Amino acid sequence: MTAPVFRFAPSPNGYLHLGHALSAYVNFELARAAGGTMLLRIEDIDEARCKPEFEQAIFEDLAWLGIEWQQPVRRQSEHFEAYRAALAKLDAQKLLYLSFESRAEIAALVAERERHGPWPRDPDGAPIYPGSAKSLSAADRARRMAAGEPYALRLDMAAAIARAGAIAWQETGQGPHGENGTIPADPAVWGDVVLARKETPTSYHLAVVVDDAIQGVTHVVRGQDLFRATGVHRLLQVLLGLPALVYHHHRLVLEADGHKLAKSTQATGLRELRAQGLKPSDIRRLIGLS
Ligand code: GLU
């Protein structure tokens, strides 16, 4: 058996906070205990929000915490070709369709639906895609493409699930309701997710799945906020013929009011706490690690 491979995968769209420290420590310690390696991946596909100074700060803050990772660091913005190749595989299975709507148009469609009663929301609270782009005629599609209109690529979830059949993942941590063991994947709750955005030829779901496979990752350790997204990730792995991984979702570090920590909250930012004279041992205590 090859040694297990773990990864910590922050986005450089802000400074790391206590929640990232917990995720990085849990990853690092599980990797060590398993005799495996830990990789660092910079998830910077959102080129408008990600900045080099945040990436530099990630390296500094992790090193300060005492976290070690194996080189090279993978930067998603340097691998758009790999995501395009995965999209081509899904397209060949007729599982993608073009969606030309703007955010405002989608919001208007949702508002319209909500006049007739509640409209379903995904596990993150965003409305399920209400559009009908899947049934756009070939002629309309061709005309709009020829006119250079930007479009997103969506996964035809019903067709994808029909192709993949019943799927599950192995969970060694736990979901928000204590779920662990073999978890049945339920990607339908996300609707027809976007796999390539108008402004970038991939999306979080696609990039994370492709990269975990390319990097040989065997264990994904991350916060419980991504527990339900794992259903989409497992589905994409099956459709793309990629290996199944072991998932370990850990508790979140919450604000005093029970909300998720935001990157903009300075009070929990690692740089801020370090500037106040705190040591890594203080950070561990704050996040409930011994
Ligand atoms: N880049 C994601 C984040 O910053 C984490 C992705 C993952 O671990 O799968 O929350």
JSON list of C-alpha atoms in Angstrom, two decimals, residues 10 12 15 43 46 74 83 85 100 105 167 177 218 227 251 263 271:
[
{"chain": "A", "resi": 10, "resn": "PRO", "atom": "CA", "xyz": [-7.10, 27.23, 1.55]},
{"chain": "A", "resi": 12, "resn": "PRO", "atom": "CA", "xyz": [-6.03, 33.13, -0.75]},
{"chain": "A", "resi": 15, "resn": "TYR", "atom": "CA", "xyz": [-6.07, 36.03, 5.91]},
{"chain": "A", "resi": 43, "resn": "GLU", "atom": "CA", "xyz": [-7.41, 27.32, -4.36]},
{"chain": "A", "resi": 46, "resn": "ASP", "atom": "CA", "xyz": [-11.50, 33.19, -8.23]},
{"chain": "A", "resi": 74, "resn": "ARG", "atom": "CA", "xyz": [-0.19, 23.34, -6.35]},
{"chain": "A", "resi": 83, "resn": "TYR", "atom": "CA", "xyz": [-10.20, 21.29, -15.62]},
{"chain": "A", "resi": 85, "resn": "ALA", "atom": "CA", "xyz": [-10.04, 18.15, -19.97]},
{"chain": "A", "resi": 100, "resn": "PHE", "atom": "CA", "xyz": [-26.40, 31.97, -20.40]},
{"chain": "A", "resi": 105, "resn": "GLU", "atom": "CA", "xyz": [-31.80, 36.93, -14.31]},
{"chain": "A", "resi": 167, "resn": "ILE", "atom": "CA", "xyz": [-23.06, 6.12, -4.59]},
{"chain": "A", "resi": 177, "resn": "HIS", "atom": "CA", "xyz": [-25.62, 15.54, 12.72]},
{"chain": "A", "resi": 218, "resn": "THR", "atom": "CA", "xyz": [-6.11, 9.70, -0.43]},
{"chain": "A", "resi": 227, "resn": "PHE", "atom": "CA", "xyz": [-19.84, 17.68, 4.37]},
{"chain": "A", "resi": 251, "resn": "ARG", "atom": "CA", "xyz": [-16.05, 20.45, 13.77]},
{"chain": "A", "resi": 263, "resn": "LYS", "atom": "CA", "xyz": [-12.09, 35.86, 6.79]},
{"chain": "A", "resi": 271, "resn": "ARG", "atom": "CA", "xyz": [-1.89, 37.55, 12.03]}
]
